[in-house]
Short mmCIF file of C-alpha atoms and ligand atoms in Angstrom, two decimals:
data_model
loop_
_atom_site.label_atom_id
_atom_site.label_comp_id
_atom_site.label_asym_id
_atom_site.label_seq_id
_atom_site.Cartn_x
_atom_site.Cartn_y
_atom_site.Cartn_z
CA UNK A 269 52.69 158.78 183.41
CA UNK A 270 56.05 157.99 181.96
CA UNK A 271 57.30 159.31 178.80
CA UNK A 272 59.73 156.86 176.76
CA UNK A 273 62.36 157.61 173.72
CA UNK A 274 62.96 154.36 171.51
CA UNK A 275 65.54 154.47 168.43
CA UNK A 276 65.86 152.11 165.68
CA UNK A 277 68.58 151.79 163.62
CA UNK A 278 68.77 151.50 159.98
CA UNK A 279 68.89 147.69 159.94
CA UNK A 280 66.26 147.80 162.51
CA UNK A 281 63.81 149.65 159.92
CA UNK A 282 65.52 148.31 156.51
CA UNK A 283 62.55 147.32 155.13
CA UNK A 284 58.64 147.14 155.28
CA UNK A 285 58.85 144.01 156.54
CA UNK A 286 61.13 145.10 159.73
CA UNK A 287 59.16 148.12 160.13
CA UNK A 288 56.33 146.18 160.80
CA UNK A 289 57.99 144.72 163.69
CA UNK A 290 59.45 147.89 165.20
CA UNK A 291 55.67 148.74 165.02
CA UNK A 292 54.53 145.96 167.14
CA UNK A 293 57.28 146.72 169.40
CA UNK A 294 56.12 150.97 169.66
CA UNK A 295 52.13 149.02 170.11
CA UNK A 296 53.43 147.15 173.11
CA UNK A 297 55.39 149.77 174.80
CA UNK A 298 51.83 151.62 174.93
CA UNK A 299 50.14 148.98 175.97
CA UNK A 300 52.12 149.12 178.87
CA UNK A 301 51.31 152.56 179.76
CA UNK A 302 53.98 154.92 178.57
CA UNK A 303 53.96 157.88 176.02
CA UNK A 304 56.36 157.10 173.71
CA UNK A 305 58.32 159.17 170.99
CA UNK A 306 60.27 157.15 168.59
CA UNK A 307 63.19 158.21 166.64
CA UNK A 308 64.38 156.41 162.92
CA UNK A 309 67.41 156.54 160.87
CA UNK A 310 67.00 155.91 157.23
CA UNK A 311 66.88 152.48 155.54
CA UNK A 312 70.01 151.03 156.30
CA UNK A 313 72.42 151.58 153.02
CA UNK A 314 70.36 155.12 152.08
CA UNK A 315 72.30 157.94 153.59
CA UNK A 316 75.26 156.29 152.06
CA UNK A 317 73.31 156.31 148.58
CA UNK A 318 72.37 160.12 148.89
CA UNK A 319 75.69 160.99 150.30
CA UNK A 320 77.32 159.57 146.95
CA UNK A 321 74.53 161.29 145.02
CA UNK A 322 76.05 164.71 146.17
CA UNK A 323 79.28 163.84 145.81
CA UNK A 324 78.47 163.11 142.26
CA UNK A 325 76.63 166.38 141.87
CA UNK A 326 78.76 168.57 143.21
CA UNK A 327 81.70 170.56 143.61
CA UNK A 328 80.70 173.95 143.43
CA UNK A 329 81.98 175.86 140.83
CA UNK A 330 84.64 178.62 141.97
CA UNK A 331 82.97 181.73 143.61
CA UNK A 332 80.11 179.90 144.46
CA UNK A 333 79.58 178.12 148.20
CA UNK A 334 80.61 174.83 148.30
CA UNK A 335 77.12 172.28 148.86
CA UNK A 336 77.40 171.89 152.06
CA UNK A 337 74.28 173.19 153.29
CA UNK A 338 72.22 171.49 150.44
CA UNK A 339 74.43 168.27 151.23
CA UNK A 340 72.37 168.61 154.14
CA UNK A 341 68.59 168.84 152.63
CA UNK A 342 69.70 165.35 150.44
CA UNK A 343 71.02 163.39 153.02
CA UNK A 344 68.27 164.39 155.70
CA UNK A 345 65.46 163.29 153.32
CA UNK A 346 66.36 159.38 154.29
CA UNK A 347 64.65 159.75 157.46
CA UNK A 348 61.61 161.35 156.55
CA UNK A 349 60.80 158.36 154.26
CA UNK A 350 61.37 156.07 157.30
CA UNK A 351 59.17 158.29 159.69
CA UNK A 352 56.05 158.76 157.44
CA UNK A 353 56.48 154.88 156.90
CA UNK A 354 56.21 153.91 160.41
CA UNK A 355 53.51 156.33 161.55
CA UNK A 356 51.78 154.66 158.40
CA UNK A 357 52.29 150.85 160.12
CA UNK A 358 51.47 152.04 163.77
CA UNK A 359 47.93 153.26 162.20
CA UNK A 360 47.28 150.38 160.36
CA UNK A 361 47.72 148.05 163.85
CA UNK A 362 46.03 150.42 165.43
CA UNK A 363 48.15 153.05 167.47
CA UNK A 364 47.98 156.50 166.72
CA UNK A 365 51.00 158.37 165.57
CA UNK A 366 51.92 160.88 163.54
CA UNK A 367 55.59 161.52 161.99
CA UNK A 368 57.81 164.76 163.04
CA UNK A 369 60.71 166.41 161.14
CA UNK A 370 64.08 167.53 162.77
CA UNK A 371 62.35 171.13 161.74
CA UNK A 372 58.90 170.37 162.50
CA UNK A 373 59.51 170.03 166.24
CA UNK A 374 62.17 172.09 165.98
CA UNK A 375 65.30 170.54 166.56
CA UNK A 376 67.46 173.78 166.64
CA UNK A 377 71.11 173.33 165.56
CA UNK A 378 74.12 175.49 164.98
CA UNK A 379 74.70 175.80 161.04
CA UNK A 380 77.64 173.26 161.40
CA UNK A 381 76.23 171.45 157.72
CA UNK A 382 77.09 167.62 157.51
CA UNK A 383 78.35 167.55 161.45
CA UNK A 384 76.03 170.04 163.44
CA UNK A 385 75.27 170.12 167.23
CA UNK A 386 71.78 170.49 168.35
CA UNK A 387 71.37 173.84 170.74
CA UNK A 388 68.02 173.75 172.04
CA UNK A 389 64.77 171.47 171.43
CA UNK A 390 61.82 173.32 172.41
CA UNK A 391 59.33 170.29 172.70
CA UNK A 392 56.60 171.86 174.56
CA UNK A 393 54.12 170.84 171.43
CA UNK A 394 56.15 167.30 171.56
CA UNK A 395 55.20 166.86 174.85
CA UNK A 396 51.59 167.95 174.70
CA UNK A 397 51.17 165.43 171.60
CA UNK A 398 53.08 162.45 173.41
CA UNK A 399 50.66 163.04 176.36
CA UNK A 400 48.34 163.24 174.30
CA UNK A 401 48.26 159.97 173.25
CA UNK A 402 49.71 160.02 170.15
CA UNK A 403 52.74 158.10 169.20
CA UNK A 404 55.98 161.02 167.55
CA UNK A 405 57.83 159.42 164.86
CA UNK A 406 60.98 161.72 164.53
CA UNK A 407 63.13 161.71 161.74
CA UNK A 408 66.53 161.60 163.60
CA UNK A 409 69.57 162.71 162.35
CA UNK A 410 67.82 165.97 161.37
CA UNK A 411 68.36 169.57 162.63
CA UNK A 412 67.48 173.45 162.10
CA UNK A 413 69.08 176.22 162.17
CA UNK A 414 67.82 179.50 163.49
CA UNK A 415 66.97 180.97 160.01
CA UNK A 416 65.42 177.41 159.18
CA UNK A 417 68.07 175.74 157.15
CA UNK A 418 68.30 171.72 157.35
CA UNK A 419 70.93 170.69 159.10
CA UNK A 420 72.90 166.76 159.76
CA UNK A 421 73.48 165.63 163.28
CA UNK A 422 76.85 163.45 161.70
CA UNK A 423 76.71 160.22 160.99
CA UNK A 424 74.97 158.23 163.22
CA UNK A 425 73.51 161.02 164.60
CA UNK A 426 70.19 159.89 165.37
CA UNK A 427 71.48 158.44 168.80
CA UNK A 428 71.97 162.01 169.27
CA UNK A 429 68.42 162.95 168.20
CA UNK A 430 67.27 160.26 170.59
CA UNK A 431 69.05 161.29 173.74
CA UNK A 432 68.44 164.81 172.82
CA UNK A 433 65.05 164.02 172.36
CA UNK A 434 64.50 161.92 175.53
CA UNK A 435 66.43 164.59 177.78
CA UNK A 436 63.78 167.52 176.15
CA UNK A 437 60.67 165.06 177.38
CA UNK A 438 62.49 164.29 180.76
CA UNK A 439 61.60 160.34 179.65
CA UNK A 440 63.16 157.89 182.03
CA UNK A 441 65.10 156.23 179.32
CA UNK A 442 66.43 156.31 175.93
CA UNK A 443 66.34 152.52 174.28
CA UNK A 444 68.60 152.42 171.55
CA UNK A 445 67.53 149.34 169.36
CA UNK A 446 69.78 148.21 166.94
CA UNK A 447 71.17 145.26 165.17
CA UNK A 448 73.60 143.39 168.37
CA UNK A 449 71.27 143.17 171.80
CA UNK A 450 73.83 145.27 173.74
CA UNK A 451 77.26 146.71 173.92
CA UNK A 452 79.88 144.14 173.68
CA UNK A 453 83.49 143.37 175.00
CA UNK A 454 84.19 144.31 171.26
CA UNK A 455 82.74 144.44 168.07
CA UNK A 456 81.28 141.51 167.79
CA UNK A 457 81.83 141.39 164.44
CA UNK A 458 85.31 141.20 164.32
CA UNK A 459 85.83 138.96 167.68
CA UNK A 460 82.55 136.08 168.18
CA UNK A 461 83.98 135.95 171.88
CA UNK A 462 82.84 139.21 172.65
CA UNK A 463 80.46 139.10 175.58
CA UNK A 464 77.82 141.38 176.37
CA UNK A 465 78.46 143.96 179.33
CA UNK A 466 75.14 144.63 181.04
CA UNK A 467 75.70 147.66 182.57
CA UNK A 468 78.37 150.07 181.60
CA UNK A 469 79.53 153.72 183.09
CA UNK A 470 79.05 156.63 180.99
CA UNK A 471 82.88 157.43 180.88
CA UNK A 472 84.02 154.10 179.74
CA UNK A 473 80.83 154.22 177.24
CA UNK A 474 81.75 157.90 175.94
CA UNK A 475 85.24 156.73 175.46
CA UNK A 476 84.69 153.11 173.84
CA UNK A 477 82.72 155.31 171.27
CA UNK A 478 84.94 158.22 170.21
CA UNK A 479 87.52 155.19 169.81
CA UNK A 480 85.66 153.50 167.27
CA UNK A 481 82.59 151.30 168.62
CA UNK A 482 80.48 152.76 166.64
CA UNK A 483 76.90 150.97 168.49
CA UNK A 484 76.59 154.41 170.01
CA UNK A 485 77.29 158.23 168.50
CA UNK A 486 80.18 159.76 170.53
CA UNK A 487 77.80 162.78 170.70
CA UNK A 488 74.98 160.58 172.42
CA UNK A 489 77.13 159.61 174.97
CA UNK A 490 78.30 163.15 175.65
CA UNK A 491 74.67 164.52 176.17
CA UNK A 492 73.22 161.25 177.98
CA UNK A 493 76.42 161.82 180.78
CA UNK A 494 75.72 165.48 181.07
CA UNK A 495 71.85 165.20 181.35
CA UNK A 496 71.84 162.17 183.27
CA UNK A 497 69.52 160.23 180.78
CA UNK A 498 69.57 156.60 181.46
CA UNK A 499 70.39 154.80 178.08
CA UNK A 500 69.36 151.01 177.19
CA UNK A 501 71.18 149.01 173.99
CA UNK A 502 69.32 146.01 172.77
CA UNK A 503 68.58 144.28 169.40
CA UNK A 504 65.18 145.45 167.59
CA UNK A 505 65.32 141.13 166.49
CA UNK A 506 62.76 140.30 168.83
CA UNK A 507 59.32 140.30 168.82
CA UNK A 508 57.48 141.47 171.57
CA UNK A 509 57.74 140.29 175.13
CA UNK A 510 60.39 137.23 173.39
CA UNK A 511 62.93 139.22 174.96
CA UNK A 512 65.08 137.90 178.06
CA UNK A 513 64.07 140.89 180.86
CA UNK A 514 67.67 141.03 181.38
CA UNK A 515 68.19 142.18 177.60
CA UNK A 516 70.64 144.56 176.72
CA UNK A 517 73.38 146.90 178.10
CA UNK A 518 72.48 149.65 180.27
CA UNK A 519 74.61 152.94 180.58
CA UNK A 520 74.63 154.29 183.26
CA UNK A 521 76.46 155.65 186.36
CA UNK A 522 79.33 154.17 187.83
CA UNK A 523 77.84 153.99 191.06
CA UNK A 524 75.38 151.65 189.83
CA UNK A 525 77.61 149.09 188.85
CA UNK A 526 78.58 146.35 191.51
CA UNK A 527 80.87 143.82 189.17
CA UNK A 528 83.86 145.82 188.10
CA UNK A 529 86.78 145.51 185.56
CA UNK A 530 90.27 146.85 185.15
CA UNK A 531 89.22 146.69 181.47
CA UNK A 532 86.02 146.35 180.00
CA UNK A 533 86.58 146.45 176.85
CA UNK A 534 88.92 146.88 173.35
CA UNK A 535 87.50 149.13 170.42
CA UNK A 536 89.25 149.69 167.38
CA UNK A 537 89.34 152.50 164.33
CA UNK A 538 90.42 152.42 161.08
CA UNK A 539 89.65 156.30 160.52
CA UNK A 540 93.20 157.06 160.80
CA UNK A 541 95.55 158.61 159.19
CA UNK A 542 99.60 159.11 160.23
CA UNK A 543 101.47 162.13 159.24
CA UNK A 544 105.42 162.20 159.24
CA UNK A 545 107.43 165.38 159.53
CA UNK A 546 111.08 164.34 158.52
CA UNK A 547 114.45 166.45 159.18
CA UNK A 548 112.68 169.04 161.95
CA UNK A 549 114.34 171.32 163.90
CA UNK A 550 114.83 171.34 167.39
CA UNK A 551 114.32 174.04 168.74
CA UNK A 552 111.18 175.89 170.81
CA UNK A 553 108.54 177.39 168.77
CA UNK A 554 108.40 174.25 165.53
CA UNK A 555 105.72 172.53 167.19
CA UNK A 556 103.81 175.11 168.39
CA UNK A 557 104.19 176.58 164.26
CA UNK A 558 103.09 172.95 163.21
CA UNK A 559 99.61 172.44 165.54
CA UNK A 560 98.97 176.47 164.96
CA UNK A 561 99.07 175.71 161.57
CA UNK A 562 96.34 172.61 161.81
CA UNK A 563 93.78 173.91 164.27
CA UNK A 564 93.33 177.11 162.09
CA UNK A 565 92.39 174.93 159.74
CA UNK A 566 90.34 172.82 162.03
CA UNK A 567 92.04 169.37 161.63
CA UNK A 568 91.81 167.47 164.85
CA UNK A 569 94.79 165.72 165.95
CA UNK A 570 95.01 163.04 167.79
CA UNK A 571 98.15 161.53 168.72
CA UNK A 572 101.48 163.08 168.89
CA UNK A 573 105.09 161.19 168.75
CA UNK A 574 108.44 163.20 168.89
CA UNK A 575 111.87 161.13 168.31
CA UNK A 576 115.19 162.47 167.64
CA UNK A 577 118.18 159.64 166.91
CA UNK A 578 121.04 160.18 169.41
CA UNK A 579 123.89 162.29 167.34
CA UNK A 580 121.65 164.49 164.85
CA UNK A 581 120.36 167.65 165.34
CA UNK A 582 116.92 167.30 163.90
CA UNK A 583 113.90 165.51 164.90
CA UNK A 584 111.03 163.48 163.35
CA UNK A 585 107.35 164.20 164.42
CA UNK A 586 104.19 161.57 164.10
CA UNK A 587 101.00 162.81 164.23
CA UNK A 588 97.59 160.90 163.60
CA UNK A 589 94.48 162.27 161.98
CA UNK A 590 91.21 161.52 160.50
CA UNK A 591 91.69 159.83 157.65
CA UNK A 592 88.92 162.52 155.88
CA UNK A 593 91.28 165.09 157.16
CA UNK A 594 94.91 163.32 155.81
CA UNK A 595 94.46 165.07 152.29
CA UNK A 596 94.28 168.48 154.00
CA UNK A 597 96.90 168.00 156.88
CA UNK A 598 99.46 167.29 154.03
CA UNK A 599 98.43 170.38 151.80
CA UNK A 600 98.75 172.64 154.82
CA UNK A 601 102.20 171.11 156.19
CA UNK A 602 103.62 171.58 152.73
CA UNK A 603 102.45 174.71 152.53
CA UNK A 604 104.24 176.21 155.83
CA UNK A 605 107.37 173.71 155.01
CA UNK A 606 109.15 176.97 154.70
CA UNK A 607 108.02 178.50 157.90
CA UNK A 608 108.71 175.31 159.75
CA UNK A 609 111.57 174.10 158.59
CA UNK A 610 111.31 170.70 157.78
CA UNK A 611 112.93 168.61 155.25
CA UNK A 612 109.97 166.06 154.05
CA UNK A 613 106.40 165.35 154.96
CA UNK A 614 104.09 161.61 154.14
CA UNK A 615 101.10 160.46 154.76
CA UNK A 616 100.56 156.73 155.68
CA UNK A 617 96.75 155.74 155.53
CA UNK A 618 97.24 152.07 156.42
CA UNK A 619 97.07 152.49 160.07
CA UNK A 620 94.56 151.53 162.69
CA UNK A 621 94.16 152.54 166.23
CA UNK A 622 93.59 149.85 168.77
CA UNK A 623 92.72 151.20 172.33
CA UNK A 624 91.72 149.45 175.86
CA UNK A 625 89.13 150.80 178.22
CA UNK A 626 88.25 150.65 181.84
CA UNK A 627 87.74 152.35 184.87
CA UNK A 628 89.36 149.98 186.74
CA UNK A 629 92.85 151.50 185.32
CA UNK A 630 92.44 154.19 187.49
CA UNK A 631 93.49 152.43 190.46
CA UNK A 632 95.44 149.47 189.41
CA UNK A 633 99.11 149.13 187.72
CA UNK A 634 100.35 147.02 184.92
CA UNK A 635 97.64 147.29 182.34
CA UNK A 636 99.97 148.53 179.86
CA UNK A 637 102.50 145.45 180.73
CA UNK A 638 99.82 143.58 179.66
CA UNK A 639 98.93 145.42 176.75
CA UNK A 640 102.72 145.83 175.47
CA UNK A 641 102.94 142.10 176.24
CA UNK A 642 100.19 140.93 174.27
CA UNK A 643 100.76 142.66 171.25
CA UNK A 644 104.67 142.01 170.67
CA UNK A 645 103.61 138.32 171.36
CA UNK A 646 101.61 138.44 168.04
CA UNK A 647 104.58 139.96 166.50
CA UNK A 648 102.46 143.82 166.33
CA UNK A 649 104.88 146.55 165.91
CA UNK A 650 103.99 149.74 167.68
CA UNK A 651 104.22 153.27 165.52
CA UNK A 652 102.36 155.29 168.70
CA UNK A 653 100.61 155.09 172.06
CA UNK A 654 98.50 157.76 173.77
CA UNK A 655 96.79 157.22 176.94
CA UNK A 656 94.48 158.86 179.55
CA UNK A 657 93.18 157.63 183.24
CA UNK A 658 91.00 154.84 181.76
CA UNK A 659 92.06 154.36 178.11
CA UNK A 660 95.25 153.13 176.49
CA UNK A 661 95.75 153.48 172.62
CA UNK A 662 98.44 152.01 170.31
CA UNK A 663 98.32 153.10 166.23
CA UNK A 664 99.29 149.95 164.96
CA UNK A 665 99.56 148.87 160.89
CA UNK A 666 96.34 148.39 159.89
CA UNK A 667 96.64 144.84 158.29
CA UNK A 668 96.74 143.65 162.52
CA UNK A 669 94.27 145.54 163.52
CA UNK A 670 91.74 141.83 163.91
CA UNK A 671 94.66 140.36 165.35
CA UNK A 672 95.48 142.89 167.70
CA UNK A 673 92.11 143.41 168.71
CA UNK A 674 91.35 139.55 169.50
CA UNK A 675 94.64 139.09 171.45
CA UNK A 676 93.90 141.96 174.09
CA UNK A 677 90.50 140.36 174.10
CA UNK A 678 92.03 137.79 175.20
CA UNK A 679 94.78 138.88 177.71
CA UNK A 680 92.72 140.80 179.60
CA UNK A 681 90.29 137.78 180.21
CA UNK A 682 87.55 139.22 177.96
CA UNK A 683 86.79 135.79 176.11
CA UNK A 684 83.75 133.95 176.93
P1 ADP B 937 72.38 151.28 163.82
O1 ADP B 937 72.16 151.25 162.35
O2 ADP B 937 71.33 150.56 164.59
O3 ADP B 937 72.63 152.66 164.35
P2 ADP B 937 75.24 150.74 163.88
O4 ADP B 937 75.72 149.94 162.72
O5 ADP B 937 75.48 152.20 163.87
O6 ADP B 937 73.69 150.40 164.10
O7 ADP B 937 75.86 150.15 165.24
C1 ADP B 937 75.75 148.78 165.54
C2 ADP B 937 77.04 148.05 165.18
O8 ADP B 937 78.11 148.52 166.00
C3 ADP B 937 77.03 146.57 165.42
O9 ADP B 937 76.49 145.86 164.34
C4 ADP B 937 78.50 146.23 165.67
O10 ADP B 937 79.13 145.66 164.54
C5 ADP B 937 79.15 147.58 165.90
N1 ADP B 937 79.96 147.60 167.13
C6 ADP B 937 81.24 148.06 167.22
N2 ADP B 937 81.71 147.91 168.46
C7 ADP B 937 80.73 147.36 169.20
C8 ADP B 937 80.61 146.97 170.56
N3 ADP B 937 81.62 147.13 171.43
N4 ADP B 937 79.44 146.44 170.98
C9 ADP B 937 78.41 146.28 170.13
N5 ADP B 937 78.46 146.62 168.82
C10 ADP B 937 79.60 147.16 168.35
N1 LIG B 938 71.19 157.71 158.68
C1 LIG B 938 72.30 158.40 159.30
C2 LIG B 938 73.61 157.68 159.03
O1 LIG B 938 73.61 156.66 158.37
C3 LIG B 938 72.09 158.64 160.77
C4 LIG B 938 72.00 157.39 161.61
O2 LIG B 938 71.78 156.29 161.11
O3 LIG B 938 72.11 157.52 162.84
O4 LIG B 938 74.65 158.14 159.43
MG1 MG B 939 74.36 153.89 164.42
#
């Protein structure tokens, strides 16, 4: 007996009419013998709706929490519609099923609101249903806390639900149906020579995600690596069985991949956000005031640049950070400008980080020739680069970022 986790999307379930399908997809999965669990996001365009709602609602008034927690309950209610809808549609063909909420299983999170991690599923009842017989519907994106507040998993959390889900039922895979049948060169949105990568290693998956292909939750990624659960991509577009068998993109370890690449692919964000210290001084102690200053406020950063010009006696700092986080980052900068010294501090939102991936960098040399060479051949000026063993990223104005991203495509013989 083999348990199964399948995910759909919110374009995969955006309307009766599609949820219809994922059910006959879910009935044929049965038919061919496993127990299955299946995890939804809401309609596609509804969390976005119900995150505006509260945005509109709120702020708090002073002395009073601010929302997040019942940001939370609002936003969490899109997959419950989406849940009860296709437990209704698996009935009516025939397959039994019954919907589960994030608290209902429970999906136990810490009280993180709007971005919380899930500590502990105990899904001994999930099981015994899902052996059962009986088809679980979860409503991803959904958590609890200990006391038995509603939490959000982030967007795009319900990959997370899903892997969290499948690695809690020991299920021998997590398919993550979606809108593109697979994990791509790039997005394919942006670049229609993208190809499809069939298999793909955790680490180069984990890092095309956290920068910027958004197929997969950074978080999924994370837990399928450290709990070893085999994850499939492929497009919920298909009716049953109409699917090539070699279908999607599998993640999984590096071992298992025979055809490798220096790179496998180029992913691309536009949540960025550059901050500029002007007129710093230089001496020890200023940038350890400057990040002190940021992490106590929890602000990630991401990439640092230092420069100093050859006769002054200050320096000039670059920093990048979430573009969410660019409001606040200012506010607190300005607010130690005394304690640090500096003479001016901006913010410049129209940036975009471009970054290339692949194990393969590990072991070979001139990938960031090729990189460098590419982009000043387009004319793309470079404001920062950060790199690790098998990623390299440039922060590039934001009005390139297509161009950029289709002419590494290309020089690193990605193109169909
Ligand atoms: P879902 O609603 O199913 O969770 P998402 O919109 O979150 O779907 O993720 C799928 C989208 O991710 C695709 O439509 C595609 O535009 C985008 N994407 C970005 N980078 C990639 C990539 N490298 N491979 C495939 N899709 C990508
Ligand atoms: N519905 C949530 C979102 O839009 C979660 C998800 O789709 O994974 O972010
Ligand atoms: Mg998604």
């Amino acid at each position: 007996m083999s348990r199964l986790v399948m995910k759909f999307g919110g374009t995969s379930v955006a309307d009766l009419e599609r949820i219809r399908r994922v059910a006959r997809l879910v009935a044929a999965e049965v038919a061919a013998g496993h127990k299955v669990a299946v995890v939804v996001s809401a309609m596609s365009g509804k969390t976005n709706e119900l995150v505006a709602w509260t945005d509109d609602a709120g702020p708090s008034a002073p002395g009073l929490p601010a929302h997040d927690d019942e940001y939370d309950v609002v936003v969490a209610s899109g997959e419950q519609v989406t849940a009860g809808l296709l437990a209704i549609a698996l009935r009516k063909i025939g397959v039994d099923a019954r919907s589960w909420l994030g608290w209902q299983i429970p999906i136990i999170s810490d009280h993180a609101h709007g971005r919380a991690r899930i500590d502990d599923i105990p899904g001994e009842a999930l099981a015994a249903s899902v052996d059962g017989g009986q088809v679980a519907v979860i409503a991803g994106f959904q958590g609890v806390t200990p006391e038995g507040r509603i939490t959000t998993l982030g967007r795009g959390g319900s990959d997370t639900s899903a892997v969290a889900v499948a690695a809690a039922l020991k299920a021998i895979r997590c398919d993550i149906y979606t809108d593109v049948d697979g994990v791509y060169t790039t997005d394919p949105r942006i670049e229609d020579k993208a190809r499809r990568i069939k298999k793909i290693s955790y680490e180069e998956m984990l890092e095309m995600a956290s920068l910027g292909a958004k197929v997969l939750q950074t978080r999924s990624v994370e837990l399928a690596m450290a709990q070893r659960v085999p994850v499939r991509v492929l497009s919920s577009f298909v009716e049953p069985g109409e699917a090539d068998p070699d279908t999607g993109t599998l993640v999984c370890d590096e071992e298992e991949i025979v055809e490798k690449r220096i790179v496998s692919g180029v992913a691309y964000s536009r949540d960025e956000a550059k901050i500029t210290l002007l007129g710093l001084p230089d001496h020890p102690g200023v940038s350890s005031r400057i990040f002190s200053a940021l992490a106590d406020a929890n602000v990630n950063v991401d990439m640092i640049v230092q420069s100093r010009s050859k006769d002054s006696s200050v320096a000039n700092m670059d920093f990048t950070v979430g573009k969410r986080d660019a409001a606040k980052a200012l506010e607190i900068m300005n607010a130690a400008k005394a304690e640090i010294g500096f003479e001016e501090a901006k913010v410049d939102e129209d940036v975009s980080k471009v970054s290339v991936i692949g194990v393969g960098m590990k072991s070979h040399v001139g990938v960031a020739r090729t990189m460098f060479t590419a982009l000043a051949g387009k004319g793309v000026n470079i404001q920062a680069i950060s790199t690790s063993e098998i990623k390299i990223s440039v922060l590039i104005p934001s009005a390139y970022t297509e161009l950029a991203v289709r002419a590494l495509h290309a020089a690193y013989g990605l193109d169909q």
